[in-house]
Tab-separated table of N, CA and C and ligand atoms in Angstrom:
chain	number	residue	atom	x	y	z
A	160	MET	N	-16.259	19.762	-11.241
A	160	MET	CA	-16.042	18.887	-10.012
A	160	MET	C	-16.862	17.677	-10.342
A	161	ARG	N	-16.114	16.538	-10.579
A	161	ARG	CA	-16.749	15.263	-10.689
A	161	ARG	C	-16.875	14.515	-9.376
A	162	ARG	N	-18.069	14.461	-8.841
A	162	ARG	CA	-18.182	13.908	-7.463
A	162	ARG	C	-18.935	12.641	-7.529
A	163	ALA	N	-18.488	11.636	-6.778
A	163	ALA	CA	-19.186	10.316	-6.629
A	163	ALA	C	-19.568	10.102	-5.284
A	164	VAL	N	-20.425	9.063	-5.070
A	164	VAL	CA	-20.849	8.586	-3.774
A	164	VAL	C	-20.562	7.091	-3.737
A	165	CYS	N	-20.035	6.648	-2.541
A	165	CYS	CA	-19.849	5.196	-2.269
A	165	CYS	C	-20.790	4.854	-1.057
A	166	PRO	N	-21.940	4.460	-1.379
A	166	PRO	CA	-22.885	4.208	-0.263
A	166	PRO	C	-22.660	2.767	0.418
A	167	GLY	N	-23.198	2.754	1.670
A	167	GLY	CA	-23.075	1.478	2.285
A	167	GLY	C	-23.602	1.631	3.752
A	168	SER	N	-23.601	0.523	4.476
A	168	SER	CA	-24.009	0.498	5.962
A	168	SER	C	-22.716	0.557	6.702
A	169	PHE	N	-21.641	-0.023	6.183
A	169	PHE	CA	-20.371	-0.058	6.888
A	169	PHE	C	-20.448	-0.401	8.334
A	170	ASP	N	-20.962	-1.497	8.610
A	170	ASP	CA	-21.212	-1.951	9.910
A	170	ASP	C	-20.424	-3.180	10.400
A	171	PRO	N	-19.092	-3.135	10.446
A	171	PRO	CA	-18.306	-1.888	10.291
A	171	PRO	C	-17.531	-1.850	9.001
A	172	VAL	N	-16.758	-0.727	8.782
A	172	VAL	CA	-15.949	-0.697	7.604
A	172	VAL	C	-14.893	-1.717	7.587
A	173	THR	N	-14.625	-2.321	6.416
A	173	THR	CA	-13.560	-3.328	6.215
A	173	THR	C	-12.481	-2.922	5.288
A	174	LEU	N	-11.413	-3.590	5.177
A	174	LEU	CA	-10.342	-3.334	4.246
A	174	LEU	C	-10.742	-3.505	2.809
A	175	GLY	N	-11.794	-4.232	2.587
A	175	GLY	CA	-12.363	-4.431	1.244
A	175	GLY	C	-13.063	-3.155	0.782
A	176	HIS	N	-13.843	-2.626	1.733
A	176	HIS	CA	-14.487	-1.291	1.466
A	176	HIS	C	-13.349	-0.219	1.110
A	177	LEU	N	-12.395	-0.230	1.949
A	177	LEU	CA	-11.329	0.943	1.784
A	177	LEU	C	-10.615	0.699	0.467
A	178	ASP	N	-10.447	-0.456	0.026
A	178	ASP	CA	-9.740	-0.723	-1.327
A	178	ASP	C	-10.680	-0.100	-2.378
A	179	VAL	N	-11.864	-0.258	-2.421
A	179	VAL	CA	-12.792	0.293	-3.499
A	179	VAL	C	-12.857	1.835	-3.338
A	180	ILE	N	-12.901	2.247	-2.075
A	180	ILE	CA	-13.087	3.715	-1.874
A	180	ILE	C	-11.772	4.359	-2.250
A	181	GLY	N	-10.631	3.788	-1.998
A	181	GLY	CA	-9.434	4.443	-2.481
A	181	GLY	C	-9.224	4.433	-3.910
A	182	ARG	N	-9.789	3.347	-4.646
A	182	ARG	CA	-9.700	3.310	-6.083
A	182	ARG	C	-10.706	4.253	-6.662
A	183	ALA	N	-11.755	4.406	-6.102
A	183	ALA	CA	-12.833	5.490	-6.563
A	183	ALA	C	-12.214	6.850	-6.473
A	184	ALA	N	-11.491	7.022	-5.359
A	184	ALA	CA	-10.959	8.379	-5.120
A	184	ALA	C	-9.881	8.792	-6.284
A	185	GLY	N	-9.408	7.828	-6.907
A	185	GLY	CA	-8.507	8.068	-7.962
A	185	GLY	C	-9.167	8.303	-9.337
A	186	LEU	N	-10.487	8.047	-9.317
A	186	LEU	CA	-11.197	8.212	-10.609
A	186	LEU	C	-12.084	9.569	-10.604
A	187	PHE	N	-12.360	10.040	-9.416
A	187	PHE	CA	-13.312	11.158	-9.320
A	187	PHE	C	-12.497	12.304	-8.564
A	188	ASP	N	-13.020	13.612	-8.691
A	188	ASP	CA	-12.420	14.673	-7.993
A	188	ASP	C	-12.698	14.569	-6.394
A	189	GLU	N	-13.890	14.040	-6.175
A	189	GLU	CA	-14.306	13.829	-4.791
A	189	GLU	C	-15.243	12.738	-4.639
A	190	VAL	N	-14.992	11.932	-3.538
A	190	VAL	CA	-15.829	10.694	-3.246
A	190	VAL	C	-16.534	11.020	-1.838
A	191	LEU	N	-17.777	10.955	-1.874
A	191	LEU	CA	-18.601	11.015	-0.663
A	191	LEU	C	-18.895	9.638	-0.201
A	192	VAL	N	-18.247	9.228	0.923
A	192	VAL	CA	-18.629	7.855	1.433
A	192	VAL	C	-19.874	8.069	2.312
A	193	ALA	N	-20.947	7.395	1.916
A	193	ALA	CA	-22.159	7.806	2.564
A	193	ALA	C	-22.776	6.628	3.432
A	194	VAL	N	-22.909	6.830	4.705
A	194	VAL	CA	-23.462	5.815	5.559
A	194	VAL	C	-24.927	5.830	5.601
A	195	GLY	N	-25.594	4.722	5.182
A	195	GLY	CA	-26.996	4.664	5.191
A	195	GLY	C	-27.423	4.585	6.665
A	196	THR	N	-28.370	5.368	7.114
A	196	THR	CA	-28.827	5.246	8.480
A	196	THR	C	-30.391	4.874	8.618
A	197	ASN	N	-30.666	3.887	7.708
A	197	ASN	CA	-32.042	3.309	7.697
A	197	ASN	C	-32.401	2.766	9.077
A	198	PRO	N	-33.365	3.438	9.788
A	198	PRO	CA	-33.700	3.017	11.160
A	198	PRO	C	-34.292	1.591	11.240
A	199	SER	N	-34.851	1.126	10.083
A	199	SER	CA	-35.592	-0.196	10.217
A	199	SER	C	-34.637	-1.325	10.242
A	200	LYS	N	-33.329	-1.124	9.978
A	200	LYS	CA	-32.390	-2.206	9.990
A	200	LYS	C	-31.644	-2.200	11.260
A	201	SER	N	-31.471	-3.220	11.967
A	201	SER	CA	-30.712	-3.362	13.176
A	201	SER	C	-29.186	-3.492	12.891
A	202	ARG	N	-28.398	-2.594	13.484
A	202	ARG	CA	-26.904	-2.620	13.176
A	202	ARG	C	-26.247	-2.890	14.466
A	203	LEU	N	-25.051	-3.341	14.406
A	203	LEU	CA	-24.154	-3.605	15.533
A	203	LEU	C	-23.729	-2.259	16.070
A	204	PHE	N	-23.310	-1.387	15.172
A	204	PHE	CA	-22.794	-0.065	15.572
A	204	PHE	C	-23.777	0.999	15.207
A	205	SER	N	-23.787	2.025	16.025
A	205	SER	CA	-24.692	3.202	15.713
A	205	SER	C	-24.207	4.019	14.444
A	206	PRO	N	-25.113	4.789	13.896
A	206	PRO	CA	-24.676	5.593	12.776
A	206	PRO	C	-23.432	6.447	13.095
A	207	GLU	N	-23.552	7.043	14.387
A	207	GLU	CA	-22.314	7.972	14.790
A	207	GLU	C	-21.028	7.070	14.893
A	208	GLU	N	-21.151	5.916	15.424
A	208	GLU	CA	-19.945	5.021	15.505
A	208	GLU	C	-19.429	4.679	14.207
A	209	ARG	N	-20.344	4.319	13.262
A	209	ARG	CA	-19.926	4.009	11.876
A	209	ARG	C	-19.323	5.087	11.125
A	210	LEU	N	-19.973	6.289	11.373
A	210	LEU	CA	-19.257	7.488	10.767
A	210	LEU	C	-17.897	7.818	11.254
A	211	GLU	N	-17.744	7.682	12.595
A	211	GLU	CA	-16.472	7.932	13.252
A	211	GLU	C	-15.410	6.954	12.746
A	212	MET	N	-15.740	5.672	12.700
A	212	MET	CA	-14.799	4.615	12.187
A	212	MET	C	-14.421	4.969	10.688
A	213	LEU	N	-15.398	5.321	9.938
A	213	LEU	CA	-15.056	5.590	8.527
A	213	LEU	C	-14.225	6.878	8.311
A	214	ARG	N	-14.512	7.930	9.100
A	214	ARG	CA	-13.789	9.161	9.037
A	214	ARG	C	-12.281	8.812	9.399
A	215	ARG	N	-12.050	7.972	10.499
A	215	ARG	CA	-10.740	7.594	10.860
A	215	ARG	C	-10.029	6.758	9.736
A	216	ALA	N	-10.864	5.846	9.150
A	216	ALA	CA	-10.217	4.933	8.155
A	216	ALA	C	-9.917	5.633	6.825
A	217	CYS	N	-10.650	6.644	6.593
A	217	CYS	CA	-10.552	7.373	5.290
A	217	CYS	C	-9.674	8.690	5.483
A	218	ALA	N	-9.179	8.939	6.672
A	218	ALA	CA	-8.494	10.212	6.919
A	218	ALA	C	-7.357	10.461	6.022
A	219	ASP	N	-6.637	9.450	5.572
A	219	ASP	CA	-5.454	9.519	4.750
A	219	ASP	C	-5.778	9.405	3.247
A	220	ILE	N	-6.991	9.287	2.821
A	220	ILE	CA	-7.281	9.107	1.446
A	220	ILE	C	-7.754	10.519	0.903
A	221	GLU	N	-6.913	11.048	0.060
A	221	GLU	CA	-7.172	12.380	-0.522
A	221	GLU	C	-8.473	12.362	-1.308
A	222	GLY	N	-9.280	13.457	-1.159
A	222	GLY	CA	-10.523	13.589	-2.014
A	222	GLY	C	-11.645	12.732	-1.406
A	223	VAL	N	-11.613	12.321	-0.212
A	223	VAL	CA	-12.765	11.532	0.306
A	223	VAL	C	-13.367	12.255	1.549
A	224	ARG	N	-14.701	12.397	1.471
A	224	ARG	CA	-15.426	12.880	2.679
A	224	ARG	C	-16.405	11.812	3.152
A	225	VAL	N	-16.819	11.784	4.351
A	225	VAL	CA	-17.764	10.829	4.909
A	225	VAL	C	-18.953	11.647	5.362
A	226	ALA	N	-20.126	11.064	5.020
A	226	ALA	CA	-21.385	11.628	5.348
A	226	ALA	C	-22.381	10.545	5.637
A	227	SER	N	-23.587	10.955	6.147
A	227	SER	CA	-24.605	9.965	6.390
A	227	SER	C	-25.803	10.405	5.532
A	228	PHE	N	-26.722	9.438	5.228
A	228	PHE	CA	-27.946	9.751	4.509
A	228	PHE	C	-29.057	8.817	4.977
A	229	SER	N	-30.193	9.312	4.928
A	229	SER	CA	-31.428	8.360	5.147
A	229	SER	C	-32.348	8.722	3.953
A	230	GLY	N	-33.136	7.744	3.689
A	230	GLY	CA	-34.059	7.906	2.438
A	230	GLY	C	-33.387	7.474	1.214
A	231	LEU	N	-33.790	8.064	0.162
A	231	LEU	CA	-33.435	7.631	-1.189
A	231	LEU	C	-31.925	8.145	-1.525
A	232	LEU	N	-31.115	7.234	-2.007
A	232	LEU	CA	-29.754	7.627	-2.334
A	232	LEU	C	-29.742	8.680	-3.430
A	233	THR	N	-30.719	8.521	-4.388
A	233	THR	CA	-30.773	9.423	-5.435
A	233	THR	C	-31.127	10.838	-4.957
A	234	ASP	N	-31.879	10.983	-3.946
A	234	ASP	CA	-32.047	12.348	-3.275
A	234	ASP	C	-30.802	12.881	-2.768
A	235	PHE	N	-29.938	12.020	-2.154
A	235	PHE	CA	-28.741	12.476	-1.567
A	235	PHE	C	-27.822	12.912	-2.772
A	236	CYS	N	-27.849	12.179	-3.879
A	236	CYS	CA	-27.052	12.571	-5.016
A	236	CYS	C	-27.532	13.993	-5.557
A	237	THR	N	-28.721	14.114	-5.718
A	237	THR	CA	-29.257	15.334	-6.231
A	237	THR	C	-28.898	16.599	-5.274
A	238	ALA	N	-29.018	16.356	-3.985
A	238	ALA	CA	-28.721	17.400	-2.937
A	238	ALA	C	-27.204	17.720	-2.869
A	239	ASN	N	-26.391	16.775	-3.319
A	239	ASN	CA	-24.986	16.931	-3.181
A	239	ASN	C	-24.183	17.070	-4.484
A	240	ASP	N	-25.006	17.228	-5.551
A	240	ASP	CA	-24.400	17.409	-6.895
A	240	ASP	C	-23.403	16.246	-7.172
A	241	VAL	N	-23.942	15.102	-6.923
A	241	VAL	CA	-23.212	13.779	-7.253
A	241	VAL	C	-23.632	13.206	-8.530
A	242	HIS	N	-22.613	12.806	-9.408
A	242	HIS	CA	-22.903	12.409	-10.749
A	242	HIS	C	-22.759	10.973	-10.934
A	243	ALA	N	-22.197	10.187	-9.862
A	243	ALA	CA	-21.912	8.795	-9.974
A	243	ALA	C	-22.083	8.107	-8.681
A	244	ILE	N	-22.653	6.973	-8.672
A	244	ILE	CA	-22.797	5.976	-7.597
A	244	ILE	C	-21.780	4.888	-7.825
A	245	VAL	N	-20.843	4.796	-6.916
A	245	VAL	CA	-19.826	3.782	-7.024
A	245	VAL	C	-20.057	2.589	-6.153
A	246	LYS	N	-20.189	1.414	-6.785
A	246	LYS	CA	-20.468	0.241	-5.930
A	246	LYS	C	-19.341	-0.760	-6.143
A	247	GLY	N	-18.924	-1.400	-5.012
A	247	GLY	CA	-17.969	-2.455	-5.079
A	247	GLY	C	-18.629	-3.753	-5.302
A	248	LEU	N	-18.215	-4.597	-6.199
A	248	LEU	CA	-18.719	-5.892	-6.415
A	248	LEU	C	-17.715	-7.048	-6.086
A	249	ARG	N	-18.245	-7.934	-5.260
A	249	ARG	CA	-17.333	-9.065	-4.886
A	249	ARG	C	-17.597	-10.290	-5.648
A	250	ALA	N	-18.823	-10.490	-6.222
A	250	ALA	CA	-19.112	-11.728	-6.938
A	250	ALA	C	-20.394	-11.422	-7.737
A	251	GLY	N	-20.738	-12.476	-8.556
A	251	GLY	CA	-21.911	-12.325	-9.358
A	251	GLY	C	-23.199	-11.968	-8.565
A	252	THR	N	-23.243	-12.540	-7.347
A	252	THR	CA	-24.427	-12.396	-6.607
A	252	THR	C	-24.454	-10.892	-6.234
A	253	ASP	N	-23.439	-10.277	-5.991
A	253	ASP	CA	-23.561	-8.767	-5.739
A	253	ASP	C	-24.137	-8.097	-6.953
A	254	PHE	N	-23.741	-8.560	-8.115
A	254	PHE	CA	-24.262	-7.845	-9.351
A	254	PHE	C	-25.710	-8.087	-9.538
A	255	ASP	N	-26.129	-9.228	-9.243
A	255	ASP	CA	-27.600	-9.680	-9.454
A	255	ASP	C	-28.439	-8.815	-8.449
A	256	TYR	N	-27.869	-8.531	-7.232
A	256	TYR	CA	-28.503	-7.672	-6.286
A	256	TYR	C	-28.546	-6.175	-6.592
A	257	GLU	N	-27.377	-5.770	-7.201
A	257	GLU	CA	-27.175	-4.333	-7.402
A	257	GLU	C	-27.870	-3.856	-8.762
A	258	LEU	N	-28.031	-4.741	-9.791
A	258	LEU	CA	-28.497	-4.255	-11.026
A	258	LEU	C	-29.907	-3.670	-11.008
A	259	PRO	N	-30.870	-4.330	-10.390
A	259	PRO	CA	-32.249	-3.688	-10.314
A	259	PRO	C	-32.163	-2.284	-9.628
A	260	MET	N	-31.284	-2.139	-8.641
A	260	MET	CA	-31.133	-0.805	-8.014
A	260	MET	C	-30.541	0.211	-8.945
A	261	ALA	N	-29.688	-0.207	-9.747
A	261	ALA	CA	-29.069	0.700	-10.676
A	261	ALA	C	-30.077	1.226	-11.672
A	262	HIS	N	-30.985	0.290	-12.089
A	262	HIS	CA	-31.964	0.681	-13.074
A	262	HIS	C	-32.967	1.637	-12.463
A	263	MET	N	-33.300	1.275	-11.196
A	263	MET	CA	-34.250	2.157	-10.495
A	263	MET	C	-33.716	3.584	-10.237
A	264	ASN	N	-32.501	3.545	-9.866
A	264	ASN	CA	-31.801	4.785	-9.631
A	264	ASN	C	-31.720	5.626	-10.904
A	265	ALA	N	-31.414	4.971	-11.990
A	265	ALA	CA	-31.352	5.635	-13.379
A	265	ALA	C	-32.659	6.285	-13.635
A	266	SER	N	-33.796	5.571	-13.226
A	266	SER	CA	-35.113	6.086	-13.515
A	266	SER	C	-35.362	7.265	-12.631
A	267	LEU	N	-34.972	7.217	-11.402
A	267	LEU	CA	-35.308	8.284	-10.425
A	267	LEU	C	-34.392	9.505	-10.619
A	268	ALA	N	-33.096	9.353	-11.154
A	268	ALA	CA	-32.234	10.382	-11.363
A	268	ALA	C	-31.417	10.164	-12.596
A	269	PRO	N	-31.979	10.425	-13.690
A	269	PRO	CA	-31.338	10.176	-15.045
A	269	PRO	C	-29.876	10.700	-15.223
A	270	GLY	N	-29.594	11.765	-14.552
A	270	GLY	CA	-28.138	12.247	-14.603
A	270	GLY	C	-27.139	11.611	-13.832
A	271	VAL	N	-27.569	10.567	-12.994
A	271	VAL	CA	-26.667	9.879	-12.015
A	271	VAL	C	-26.347	8.453	-12.613
A	272	GLU	N	-25.113	8.200	-12.873
A	272	GLU	CA	-24.657	6.933	-13.399
A	272	GLU	C	-24.188	6.006	-12.274
A	273	THR	N	-24.397	4.704	-12.379
A	273	THR	CA	-23.878	3.729	-11.391
A	273	THR	C	-22.691	3.124	-12.063
A	274	VAL	N	-21.534	3.085	-11.295
A	274	VAL	CA	-20.270	2.613	-11.817
A	274	VAL	C	-19.871	1.399	-10.853
A	275	TYR	N	-19.485	0.300	-11.387
A	275	TYR	CA	-19.169	-0.898	-10.603
A	275	TYR	C	-17.699	-1.019	-10.576
A	276	LEU	N	-17.056	-1.206	-9.443
A	276	LEU	CA	-15.574	-1.557	-9.341
A	276	LEU	C	-15.511	-2.920	-8.717
A	277	PRO	N	-14.902	-3.861	-9.391
A	277	PRO	CA	-14.673	-5.181	-8.758
A	277	PRO	C	-13.797	-5.047	-7.638
A	278	THR	N	-14.031	-5.675	-6.486
A	278	THR	CA	-13.032	-5.700	-5.426
A	278	THR	C	-11.783	-6.316	-5.854
A	279	SER	N	-10.726	-5.943	-5.350
A	279	SER	CA	-9.394	-6.726	-5.601
A	279	SER	C	-9.605	-8.108	-5.133
A	280	ALA	N	-9.064	-9.013	-5.880
A	280	ALA	CA	-9.341	-10.544	-5.569
A	280	ALA	C	-9.155	-10.869	-4.156
A	281	GLY	N	-8.103	-10.234	-3.430
A	281	GLY	CA	-7.903	-10.677	-2.179
A	281	GLY	C	-9.017	-10.296	-1.089
A	282	TRP	N	-9.968	-9.376	-1.553
A	282	TRP	CA	-11.107	-9.052	-0.639
A	282	TRP	C	-12.344	-9.570	-1.094
A	283	SER	N	-12.345	-10.453	-2.099
A	283	SER	CA	-13.642	-10.895	-2.718
A	283	SER	C	-14.504	-11.637	-1.732
A	284	PHE	N	-13.954	-12.118	-0.566
A	284	PHE	CA	-14.815	-12.882	0.341
A	284	PHE	C	-15.110	-12.130	1.579
A	285	VAL	N	-14.658	-10.906	1.666
A	285	VAL	CA	-14.761	-10.093	2.868
A	285	VAL	C	-15.992	-9.199	2.867
A	286	SER	N	-16.839	-9.439	3.899
A	286	SER	CA	-17.973	-8.561	4.101
A	286	SER	C	-18.115	-8.265	5.564
A	287	SER	N	-18.814	-7.166	5.923
A	287	SER	CA	-19.024	-6.857	7.276
A	287	SER	C	-19.711	-7.941	8.062
A	288	SER	N	-20.646	-8.584	7.408
A	288	SER	CA	-21.472	-9.630	8.024
A	288	SER	C	-20.550	-10.747	8.501
A	289	LEU	N	-19.639	-11.169	7.485
A	289	LEU	CA	-18.876	-12.369	7.744
A	289	LEU	C	-17.756	-12.041	8.873
A	290	VAL	N	-17.299	-10.865	8.701
A	290	VAL	CA	-16.228	-10.285	9.729
A	290	VAL	C	-16.882	-10.402	11.098
A	291	LYS	N	-18.063	-9.881	11.214
A	291	LYS	CA	-18.771	-9.915	12.652
A	291	LYS	C	-18.993	-11.374	13.033
A	292	GLU	N	-19.407	-12.217	12.111
A	292	GLU	CA	-19.637	-13.591	12.514
A	292	GLU	C	-18.387	-14.308	13.005
A	293	VAL	N	-17.289	-14.070	12.252
A	293	VAL	CA	-16.024	-14.694	12.694
A	293	VAL	C	-15.541	-14.134	14.042
A	294	ALA	N	-15.650	-12.820	14.121
A	294	ALA	CA	-15.240	-12.194	15.367
A	294	ALA	C	-16.030	-12.705	16.501
A	295	GLY	N	-17.388	-12.946	16.277
A	295	GLY	CA	-18.269	-13.467	17.393
A	295	GLY	C	-17.826	-14.770	17.893
A	296	PHE	N	-17.085	-15.549	17.038
A	296	PHE	CA	-16.645	-16.902	17.468
A	296	PHE	C	-15.203	-16.908	17.918
A	297	GLY	N	-14.633	-15.666	18.061
A	297	GLY	CA	-13.333	-15.533	18.520
A	297	GLY	C	-12.253	-15.651	17.384
A	298	GLY	N	-12.642	-15.635	16.118
A	298	GLY	CA	-11.732	-15.800	15.065
A	298	GLY	C	-10.871	-14.624	14.831
A	299	ASP	N	-9.724	-14.716	14.303
A	299	ASP	CA	-8.768	-13.599	13.932
A	299	ASP	C	-9.304	-12.810	12.725
A	300	ILE	N	-9.670	-11.538	12.911
A	300	ILE	CA	-10.218	-10.737	11.815
A	300	ILE	C	-9.175	-9.564	11.450
A	301	SER	N	-7.978	-9.677	12.079
A	301	SER	CA	-6.953	-8.573	11.854
A	301	SER	C	-6.608	-8.338	10.451
A	302	ARG	N	-6.759	-9.335	9.560
A	302	ARG	CA	-6.297	-9.178	8.126
A	302	ARG	C	-7.476	-8.513	7.395
A	303	PHE	N	-8.664	-8.207	7.982
A	303	PHE	CA	-9.766	-7.830	7.294
A	303	PHE	C	-10.322	-6.465	7.607
A	304	VAL	N	-9.919	-5.895	8.686
A	304	VAL	CA	-10.400	-4.598	9.129
A	304	VAL	C	-9.181	-3.823	9.787
A	305	PRO	N	-9.251	-2.427	9.866
A	305	PRO	CA	-8.270	-1.651	10.491
A	305	PRO	C	-8.250	-2.089	11.967
A	306	ASP	N	-7.010	-1.957	12.639
A	306	ASP	CA	-6.892	-2.404	14.049
A	306	ASP	C	-7.872	-1.829	14.922
A	307	PHE	N	-8.139	-0.490	14.725
A	307	PHE	CA	-9.090	0.133	15.645
A	307	PHE	C	-10.506	-0.325	15.478
A	308	VAL	N	-10.888	-0.831	14.318
A	308	VAL	CA	-12.144	-1.421	14.063
A	308	VAL	C	-12.174	-2.745	14.752
A	309	ARG	N	-11.115	-3.538	14.613
A	309	ARG	CA	-11.068	-4.849	15.296
A	309	ARG	C	-11.341	-4.736	16.773
A	310	GLU	N	-10.609	-3.756	17.347
A	310	GLU	CA	-10.751	-3.490	18.763
A	310	GLU	C	-12.208	-3.110	19.203
A	311	ALA	N	-12.737	-2.200	18.378
A	311	ALA	CA	-14.142	-1.763	18.625
A	311	ALA	C	-15.069	-2.925	18.537
A	312	LEU	N	-14.900	-3.766	17.577
A	312	LEU	CA	-15.824	-4.885	17.282
A	312	LEU	C	-15.686	-5.959	18.408
A	313	ILE	N	-14.444	-6.272	18.813
A	313	ILE	CA	-14.251	-7.195	19.902
A	313	ILE	C	-14.979	-6.619	21.163
A	314	GLY	N	-14.716	-5.338	21.407
A	314	GLY	CA	-15.204	-4.688	22.606
A	314	GLY	C	-16.823	-4.677	22.579
A	315	ARG	N	-17.398	-4.483	21.466
A	315	ARG	CA	-18.869	-4.529	21.403
A	315	ARG	C	-19.408	-5.991	21.565
A	316	LEU	N	-18.699	-6.929	21.049
A	316	LEU	CA	-19.117	-8.290	21.082
A	316	LEU	C	-19.031	-8.843	22.380
A	317	THR	N	-17.997	-8.303	23.171
A	317	THR	CA	-17.688	-8.975	24.420
A	317	THR	C	-18.431	-8.209	25.622
A	318	SER	N	-18.897	-7.008	25.257
A	318	SER	CA	-19.569	-6.154	26.292
A	318	SER	C	-20.994	-6.484	26.579
A	319	GLY	N	-21.573	-7.316	25.729
A	319	GLY	CA	-22.983	-7.766	25.899
A	319	GLY	C	-23.902	-6.786	25.359
A	320	ASP	N	-23.441	-5.746	24.742
A	320	ASP	CA	-24.278	-4.723	24.122
A	320	ASP	C	-24.655	-5.152	22.707
A	321	ALA	N	-24.078	-6.181	22.241
A	321	ALA	CA	-24.283	-6.583	20.768
A	321	ALA	C	-25.795	-7.024	20.617
B	599	9F8	C1	-17.593	-4.493	-1.783
B	599	9F8	C2	-18.460	-3.472	-1.182
B	599	9F8	C3	-19.723	-3.770	-0.522
B	599	9F8	N1	-20.192	-2.411	-0.177
B	599	9F8	C4	-21.410	-2.243	0.496
B	599	9F8	C5	-21.114	-2.622	1.974
B	599	9F8	C6	-22.199	-2.105	3.015
B	599	9F8	O1	-23.387	-1.861	2.717
B	599	9F8	O2	-21.696	-1.944	4.204
B	599	9F8	C7	-19.261	-1.490	-0.431
B	599	9F8	C8	-19.233	-0.140	-0.093
B	599	9F8	C9	-18.080	0.552	-0.485
B	599	9F8	C10	-16.968	-0.005	-1.097
B	599	9F8	C11	-16.973	-1.314	-1.470
B	599	9F8	C12	-18.105	-2.157	-1.068
């Protein structure tokens, strides 16, 4: 069983994430989409909300499971018999940020490889942060997230809980 992990904060999940997750599912027997629940970072959605949105968004992708993790990603990999970390890259800046982590992870868990998938060109500019910013100014984000995520995001931004 070749199992991979797709880690992220997914605050919230975007269609760019789902593009990479779906392609990773075609490369491995199983893909664990892992939501990082690092308490020191403030997020718009709670870990439970992010997990629920991911589970709904990935429900139709065969071979994908959603989980959460805190602490070291390599510890999650060891505990779940994961052999590869799959990262989506949008631009060179993503690579510059990701490469040191790949070397550190290889040092911490020599049996776990990092695999990069370039996002499809149409999603190269899409990030959770930018989607939240655009939605906050009333912009149309319907092309970048599932409908139920758009509704949840607008609800959160207009409820004053953001
Ligand atoms: C492009 C891209 C960025 N990330 C991290 C995003 C995050 O940390 O929320 C991904 C996670 C899974 C699949 C693709 C991606």
